[in-house]
CSV table of C-alpha atoms in Angstrom, one decimal:
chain,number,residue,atom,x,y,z
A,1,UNK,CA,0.0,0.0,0.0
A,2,UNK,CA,0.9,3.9,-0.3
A,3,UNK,CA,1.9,6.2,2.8
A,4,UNK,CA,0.5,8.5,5.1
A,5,UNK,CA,2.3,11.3,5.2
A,6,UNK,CA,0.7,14.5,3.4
A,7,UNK,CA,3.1,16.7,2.3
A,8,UNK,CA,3.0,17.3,-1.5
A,9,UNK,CA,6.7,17.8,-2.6
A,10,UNK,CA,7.1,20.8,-5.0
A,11,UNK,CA,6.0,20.4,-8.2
A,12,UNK,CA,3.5,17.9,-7.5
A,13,UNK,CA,0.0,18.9,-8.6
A,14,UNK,CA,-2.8,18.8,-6.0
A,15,UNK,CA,-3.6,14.6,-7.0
A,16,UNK,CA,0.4,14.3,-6.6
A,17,UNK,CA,1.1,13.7,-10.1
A,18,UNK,CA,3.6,15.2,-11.9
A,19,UNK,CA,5.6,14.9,-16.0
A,20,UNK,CA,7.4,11.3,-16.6
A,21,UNK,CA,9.8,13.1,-17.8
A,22,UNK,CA,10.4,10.6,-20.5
A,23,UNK,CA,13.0,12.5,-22.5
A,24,UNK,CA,15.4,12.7,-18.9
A,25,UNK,CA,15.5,8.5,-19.1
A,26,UNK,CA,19.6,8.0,-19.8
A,27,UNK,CA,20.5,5.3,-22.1
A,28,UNK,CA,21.3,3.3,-19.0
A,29,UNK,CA,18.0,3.7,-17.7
A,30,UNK,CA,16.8,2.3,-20.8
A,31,UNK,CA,19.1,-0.4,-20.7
A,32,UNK,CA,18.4,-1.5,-16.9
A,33,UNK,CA,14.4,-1.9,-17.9
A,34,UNK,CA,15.4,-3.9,-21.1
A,35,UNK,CA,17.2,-6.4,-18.9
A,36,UNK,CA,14.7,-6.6,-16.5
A,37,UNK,CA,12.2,-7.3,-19.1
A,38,UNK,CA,14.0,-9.6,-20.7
A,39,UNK,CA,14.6,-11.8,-18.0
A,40,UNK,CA,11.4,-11.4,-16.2
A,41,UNK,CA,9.4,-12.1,-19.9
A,42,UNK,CA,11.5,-15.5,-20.4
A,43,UNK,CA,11.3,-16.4,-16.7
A,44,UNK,CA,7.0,-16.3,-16.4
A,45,UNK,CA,6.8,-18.0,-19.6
A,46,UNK,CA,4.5,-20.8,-18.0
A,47,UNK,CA,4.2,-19.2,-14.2
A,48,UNK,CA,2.3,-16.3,-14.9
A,49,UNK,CA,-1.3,-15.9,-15.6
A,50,UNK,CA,-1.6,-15.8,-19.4
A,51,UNK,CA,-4.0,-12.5,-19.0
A,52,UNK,CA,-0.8,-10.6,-18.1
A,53,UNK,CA,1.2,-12.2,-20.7
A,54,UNK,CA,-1.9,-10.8,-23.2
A,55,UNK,CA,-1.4,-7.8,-21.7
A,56,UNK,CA,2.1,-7.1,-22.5
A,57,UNK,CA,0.6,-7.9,-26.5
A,58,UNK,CA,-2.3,-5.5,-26.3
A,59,UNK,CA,0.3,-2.4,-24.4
A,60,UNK,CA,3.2,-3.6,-26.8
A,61,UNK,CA,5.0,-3.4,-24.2
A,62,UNK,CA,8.0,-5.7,-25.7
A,63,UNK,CA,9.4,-2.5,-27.1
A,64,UNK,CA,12.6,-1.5,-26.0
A,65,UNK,CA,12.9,1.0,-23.3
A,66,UNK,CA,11.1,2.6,-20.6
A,67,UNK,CA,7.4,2.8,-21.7
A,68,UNK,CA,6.2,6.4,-22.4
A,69,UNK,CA,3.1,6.8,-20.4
A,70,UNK,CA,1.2,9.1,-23.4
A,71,UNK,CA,2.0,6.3,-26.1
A,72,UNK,CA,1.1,3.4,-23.1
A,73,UNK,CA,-2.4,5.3,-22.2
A,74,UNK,CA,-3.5,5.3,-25.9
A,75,UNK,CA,-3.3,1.6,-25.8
A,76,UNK,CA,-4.4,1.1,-22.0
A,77,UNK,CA,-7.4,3.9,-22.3
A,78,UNK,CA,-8.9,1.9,-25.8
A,79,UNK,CA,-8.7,-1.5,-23.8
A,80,UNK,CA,-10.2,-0.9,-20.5
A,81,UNK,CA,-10.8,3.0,-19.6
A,82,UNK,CA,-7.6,3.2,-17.9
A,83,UNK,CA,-4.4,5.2,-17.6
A,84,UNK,CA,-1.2,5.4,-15.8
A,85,UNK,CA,-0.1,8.9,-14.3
A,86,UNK,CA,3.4,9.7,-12.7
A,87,UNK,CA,4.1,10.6,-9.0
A,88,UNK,CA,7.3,11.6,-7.2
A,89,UNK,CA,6.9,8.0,-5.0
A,90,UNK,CA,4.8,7.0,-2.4
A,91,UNK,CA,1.3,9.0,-2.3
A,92,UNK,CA,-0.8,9.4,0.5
A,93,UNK,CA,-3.8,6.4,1.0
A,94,UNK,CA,-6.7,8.8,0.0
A,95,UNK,CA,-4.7,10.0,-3.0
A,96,UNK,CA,-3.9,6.5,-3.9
A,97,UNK,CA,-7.4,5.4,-3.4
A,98,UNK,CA,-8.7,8.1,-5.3
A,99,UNK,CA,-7.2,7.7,-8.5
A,100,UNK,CA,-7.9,3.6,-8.6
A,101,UNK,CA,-11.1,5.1,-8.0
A,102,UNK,CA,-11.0,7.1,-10.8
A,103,UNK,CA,-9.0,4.0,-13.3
A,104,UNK,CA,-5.9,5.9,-13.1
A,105,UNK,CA,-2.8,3.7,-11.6
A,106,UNK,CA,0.1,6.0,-10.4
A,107,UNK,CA,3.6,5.1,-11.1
A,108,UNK,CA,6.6,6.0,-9.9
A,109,UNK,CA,9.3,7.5,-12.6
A,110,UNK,CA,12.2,6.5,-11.4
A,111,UNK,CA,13.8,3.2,-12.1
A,112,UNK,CA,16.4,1.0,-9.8
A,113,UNK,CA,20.2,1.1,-10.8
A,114,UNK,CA,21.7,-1.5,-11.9
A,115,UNK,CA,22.9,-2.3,-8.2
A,116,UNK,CA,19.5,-2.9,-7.3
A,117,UNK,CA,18.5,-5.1,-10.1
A,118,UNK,CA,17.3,-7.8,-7.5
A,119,UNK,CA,15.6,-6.4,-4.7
A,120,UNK,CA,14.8,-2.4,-3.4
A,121,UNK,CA,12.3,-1.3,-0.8
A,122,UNK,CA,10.6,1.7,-2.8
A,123,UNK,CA,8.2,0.1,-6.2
A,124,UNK,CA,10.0,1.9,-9.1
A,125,UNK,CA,8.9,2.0,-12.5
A,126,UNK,CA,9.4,-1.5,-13.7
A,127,UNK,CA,7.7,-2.4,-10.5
A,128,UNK,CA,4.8,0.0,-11.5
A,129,UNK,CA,4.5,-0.2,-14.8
A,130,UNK,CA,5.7,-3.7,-15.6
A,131,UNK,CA,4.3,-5.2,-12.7
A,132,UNK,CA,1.0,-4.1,-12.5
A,133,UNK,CA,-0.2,-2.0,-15.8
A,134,UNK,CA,-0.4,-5.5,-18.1
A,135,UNK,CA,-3.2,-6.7,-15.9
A,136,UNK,CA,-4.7,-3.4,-16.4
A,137,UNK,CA,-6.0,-4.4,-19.9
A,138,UNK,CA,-8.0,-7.2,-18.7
A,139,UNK,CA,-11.5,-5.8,-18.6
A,140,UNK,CA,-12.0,-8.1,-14.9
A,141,UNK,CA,-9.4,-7.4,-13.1
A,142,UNK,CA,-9.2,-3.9,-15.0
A,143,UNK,CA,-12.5,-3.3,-13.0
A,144,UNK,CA,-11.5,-5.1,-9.3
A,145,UNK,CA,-9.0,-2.6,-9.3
A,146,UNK,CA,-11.4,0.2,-9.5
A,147,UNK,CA,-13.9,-1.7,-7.0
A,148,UNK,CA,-10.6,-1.7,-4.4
A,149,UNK,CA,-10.1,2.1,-5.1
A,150,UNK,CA,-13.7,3.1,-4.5
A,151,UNK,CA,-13.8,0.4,-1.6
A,152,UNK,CA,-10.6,2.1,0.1
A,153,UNK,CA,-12.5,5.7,-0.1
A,154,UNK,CA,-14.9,4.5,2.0
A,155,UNK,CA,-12.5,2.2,4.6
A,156,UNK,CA,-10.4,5.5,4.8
A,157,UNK,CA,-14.1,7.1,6.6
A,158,UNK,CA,-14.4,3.9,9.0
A,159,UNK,CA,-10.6,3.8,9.8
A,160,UNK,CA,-9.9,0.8,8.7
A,161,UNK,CA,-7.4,1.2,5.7
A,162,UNK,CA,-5.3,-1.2,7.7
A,163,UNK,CA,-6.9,-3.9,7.3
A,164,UNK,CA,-8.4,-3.3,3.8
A,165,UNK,CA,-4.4,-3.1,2.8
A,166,UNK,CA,-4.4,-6.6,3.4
A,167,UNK,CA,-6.0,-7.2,0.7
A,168,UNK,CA,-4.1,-5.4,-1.8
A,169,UNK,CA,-1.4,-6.9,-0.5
A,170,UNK,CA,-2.7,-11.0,-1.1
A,171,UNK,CA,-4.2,-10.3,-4.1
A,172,UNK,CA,-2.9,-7.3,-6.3
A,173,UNK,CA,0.8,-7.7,-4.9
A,174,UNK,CA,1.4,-11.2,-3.9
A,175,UNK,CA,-1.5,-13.2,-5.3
A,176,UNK,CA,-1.7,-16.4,-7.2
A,177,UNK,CA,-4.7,-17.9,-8.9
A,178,UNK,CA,-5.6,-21.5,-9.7
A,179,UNK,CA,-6.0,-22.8,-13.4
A,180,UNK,CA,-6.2,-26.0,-15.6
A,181,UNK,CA,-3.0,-25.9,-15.7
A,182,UNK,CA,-1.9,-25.3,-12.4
A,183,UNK,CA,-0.8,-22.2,-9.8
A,184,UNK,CA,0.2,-19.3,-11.7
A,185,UNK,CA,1.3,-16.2,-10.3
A,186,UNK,CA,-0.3,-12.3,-11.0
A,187,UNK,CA,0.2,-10.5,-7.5
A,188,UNK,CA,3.2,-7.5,-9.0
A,189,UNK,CA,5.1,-7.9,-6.0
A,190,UNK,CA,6.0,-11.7,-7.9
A,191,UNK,CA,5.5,-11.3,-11.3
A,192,UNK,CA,8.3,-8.1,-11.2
A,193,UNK,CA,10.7,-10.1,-9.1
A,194,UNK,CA,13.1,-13.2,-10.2
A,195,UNK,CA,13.7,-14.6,-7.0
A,196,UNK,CA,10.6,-14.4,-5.4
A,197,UNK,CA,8.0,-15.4,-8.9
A,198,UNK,CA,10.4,-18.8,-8.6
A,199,UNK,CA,9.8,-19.0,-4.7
A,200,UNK,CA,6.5,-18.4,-4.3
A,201,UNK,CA,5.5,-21.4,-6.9
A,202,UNK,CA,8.0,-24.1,-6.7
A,203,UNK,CA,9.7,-23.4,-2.9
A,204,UNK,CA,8.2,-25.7,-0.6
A,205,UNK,CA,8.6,-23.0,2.4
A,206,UNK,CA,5.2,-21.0,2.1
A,207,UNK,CA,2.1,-22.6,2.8
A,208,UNK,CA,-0.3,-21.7,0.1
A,209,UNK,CA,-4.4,-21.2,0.9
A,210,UNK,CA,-7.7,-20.7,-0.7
A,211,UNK,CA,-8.5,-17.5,-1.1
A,212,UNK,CA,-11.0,-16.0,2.3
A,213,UNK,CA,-11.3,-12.3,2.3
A,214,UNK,CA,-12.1,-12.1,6.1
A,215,UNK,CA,-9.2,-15.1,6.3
A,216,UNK,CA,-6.9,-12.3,4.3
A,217,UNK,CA,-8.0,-9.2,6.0
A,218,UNK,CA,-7.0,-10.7,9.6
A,219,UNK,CA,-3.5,-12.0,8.3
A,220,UNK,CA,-0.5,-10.0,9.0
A,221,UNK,CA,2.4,-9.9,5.7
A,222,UNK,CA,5.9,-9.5,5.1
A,223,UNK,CA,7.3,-6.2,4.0
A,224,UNK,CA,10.9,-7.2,4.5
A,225,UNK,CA,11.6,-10.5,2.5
A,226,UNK,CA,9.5,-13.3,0.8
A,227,UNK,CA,5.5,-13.9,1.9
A,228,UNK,CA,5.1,-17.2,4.4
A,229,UNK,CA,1.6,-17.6,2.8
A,230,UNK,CA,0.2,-16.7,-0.1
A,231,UNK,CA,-3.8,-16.6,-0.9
A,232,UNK,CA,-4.8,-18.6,-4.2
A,233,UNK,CA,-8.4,-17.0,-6.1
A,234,UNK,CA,-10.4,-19.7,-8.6
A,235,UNK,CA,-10.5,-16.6,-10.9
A,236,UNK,CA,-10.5,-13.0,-11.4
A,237,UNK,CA,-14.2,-13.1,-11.8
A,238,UNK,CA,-14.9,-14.6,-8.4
A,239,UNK,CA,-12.3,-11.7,-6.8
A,240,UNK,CA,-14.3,-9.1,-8.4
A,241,UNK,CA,-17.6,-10.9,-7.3
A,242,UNK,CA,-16.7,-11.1,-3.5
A,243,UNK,CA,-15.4,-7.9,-3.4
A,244,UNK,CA,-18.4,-6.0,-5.2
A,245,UNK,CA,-20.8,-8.0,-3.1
A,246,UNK,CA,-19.6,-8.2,0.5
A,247,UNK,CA,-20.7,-5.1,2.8
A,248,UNK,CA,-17.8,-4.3,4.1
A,249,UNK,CA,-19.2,-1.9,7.0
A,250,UNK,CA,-20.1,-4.4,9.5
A,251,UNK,CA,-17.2,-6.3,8.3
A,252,UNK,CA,-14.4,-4.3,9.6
A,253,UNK,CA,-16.6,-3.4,13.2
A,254,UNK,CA,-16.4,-7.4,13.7
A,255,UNK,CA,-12.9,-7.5,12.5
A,256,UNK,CA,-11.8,-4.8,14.7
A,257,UNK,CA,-12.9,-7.2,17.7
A,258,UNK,CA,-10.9,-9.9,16.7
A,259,UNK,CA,-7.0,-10.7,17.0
A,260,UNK,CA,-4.7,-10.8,13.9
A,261,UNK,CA,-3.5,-14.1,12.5
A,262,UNK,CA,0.6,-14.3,12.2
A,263,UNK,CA,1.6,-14.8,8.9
A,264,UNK,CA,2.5,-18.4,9.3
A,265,UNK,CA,-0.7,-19.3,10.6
A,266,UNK,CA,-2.6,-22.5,9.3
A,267,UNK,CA,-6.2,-22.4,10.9
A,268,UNK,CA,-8.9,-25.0,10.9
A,269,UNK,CA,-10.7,-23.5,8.4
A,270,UNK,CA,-8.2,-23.0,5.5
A,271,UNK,CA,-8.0,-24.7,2.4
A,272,UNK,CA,-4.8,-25.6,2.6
A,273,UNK,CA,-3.1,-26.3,-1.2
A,274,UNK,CA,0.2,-26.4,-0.2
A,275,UNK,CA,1.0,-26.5,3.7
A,276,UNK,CA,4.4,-25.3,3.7
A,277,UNK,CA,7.8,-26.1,5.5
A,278,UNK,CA,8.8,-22.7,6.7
A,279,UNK,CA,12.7,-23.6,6.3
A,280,UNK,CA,13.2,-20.4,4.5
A,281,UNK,CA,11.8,-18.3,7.2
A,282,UNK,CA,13.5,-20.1,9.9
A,283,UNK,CA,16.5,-20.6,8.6
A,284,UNK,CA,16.1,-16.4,7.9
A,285,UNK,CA,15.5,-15.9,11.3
A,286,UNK,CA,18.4,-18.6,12.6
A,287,UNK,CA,21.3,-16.5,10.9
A,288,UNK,CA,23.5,-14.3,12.9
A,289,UNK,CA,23.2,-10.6,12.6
């Protein structure tokens, strides 16, 4: 999810977007995104969802270099009423919320050096942009994302943004999704990293459960290395379905009664896929500091 803080940096208009900049990309830059794609478009051949892999044919977004937002829109807007905008980094929840609300993703412009090719803390713009924007052009989950923006508005008024991030974070960031032919991975958080779209498929550390929104929205998650569970939806039609039709009022007044679930946790109730060894975690938490 975004941040709290409220202070617009300068030049930021008042929704916190500002120019890509496209023409300030360095060759370099453009280099870094062209070996990211590359090896993240070989490596999900067969692990990702095939909706993203459509997606990166309808956004052409095999060409080489750093998409430029205007060209990307053009495509984006004619498939599903979307665009991407640019902000300076991490936007406020409302602002965030606002524009999902609105079917406009925002970005960040920057992109990782080559140093930071495998892992950084702040999403960047093949984080953004490659991670999330192909899913964009599939009119289903093209329109979940709108139903979590407009959904967020109104958990910002009950106070409970905390635990509707949850769900963002099991689905839009770290999900995976059953089909005929298996797991296959969507959540951006995966799909835009090497080490983690191998690990959260074919490890046998994380456990990995049937999708439960009240199950998700109780769960605590890793911000600091790999997820020890990840949540599996039947379909992006059935996400968009239990979203649009659950009130979510009463929801989070029973939730805020209740105690959070560890991110480990197997309960009675699960559907358990995969139930997971947790060596990686453990042998994370065994190593000296």
């Amino acid at each position: 999810m975004e941040k709290d803080a409220d202070t617009r940096p300068p030049g930021a208009a008042e929704d916190w977007t500002i120019p890509q900049g496209w023409d300030r990309y360095s060759a370099a830059d453009h280099a870094t995104w062209d070996r990211l794609f590359e090896r993240q478009a070989q490596m999900l051949q067969g692990r990702v969802v095939p909706q993203f892999l459509d997606g990166l044919d309808i956004l052409r977004m095999d060409r080489p270099g750093i998409p430029e937002f205007a060209a990307l829109n053009d495509r984006l807007m004619a498939a599903t009423g979307w665009q991407v905008v640019a902000v300076p980094g991490l936007v406020p929840d409302r602002i965030f919320f606002d524009h999902l609300a609105h079917r406009r993703f925002p970005a960040g412009r920057f992109i990782r050096t080559p140093e930071q090719e495998d892992y950084l803390q702040e999403p960047d713009i093949f984080h953004d942009v490659f991670g999330h924007v192909p899913l964009l052009a599939n009119p289903v989950f093209a329109d979940y994302m709108q139903a979590y923006g407009r959904g967020g508005l109104r958990a910002d008024g009950l106070g409970a943004i905390a635990k509707l991030a949850r769900l963002y974070w099991y689905t839009v960031e770290f999900g995976l999704i059953a089909t005929g032919e298996g797991l296959r991975l969507y959540g951006a958080g995966i799909v835009s990293s090497n080490a983690e779209s191998r690990f959260a498929l074919e490890d046998p550390s994380p456990h990995r459960l049937g999708f439960d929104l009240r199950r998700i929205m109780r769960t605590r998650y890793r911000i600091d290395d790999f997820q020890q569970s990840y949540f599996v939806i039947d379909s992006f039609e059935d996400l968009l379905a239990q979203t649009t039709q659950t009130d979510f009022a009463p929801l989070y007044a029973d939730l805020a009664t209740l105690p959070d679930h560890e991110t480990d946790s197997i309960l009675p109730g699960d559907r358990v896929l995969t139930r997971g060894t947790q060596a990686y975690a453990r042998h994370k938490e065994e190593e000296p500091l």
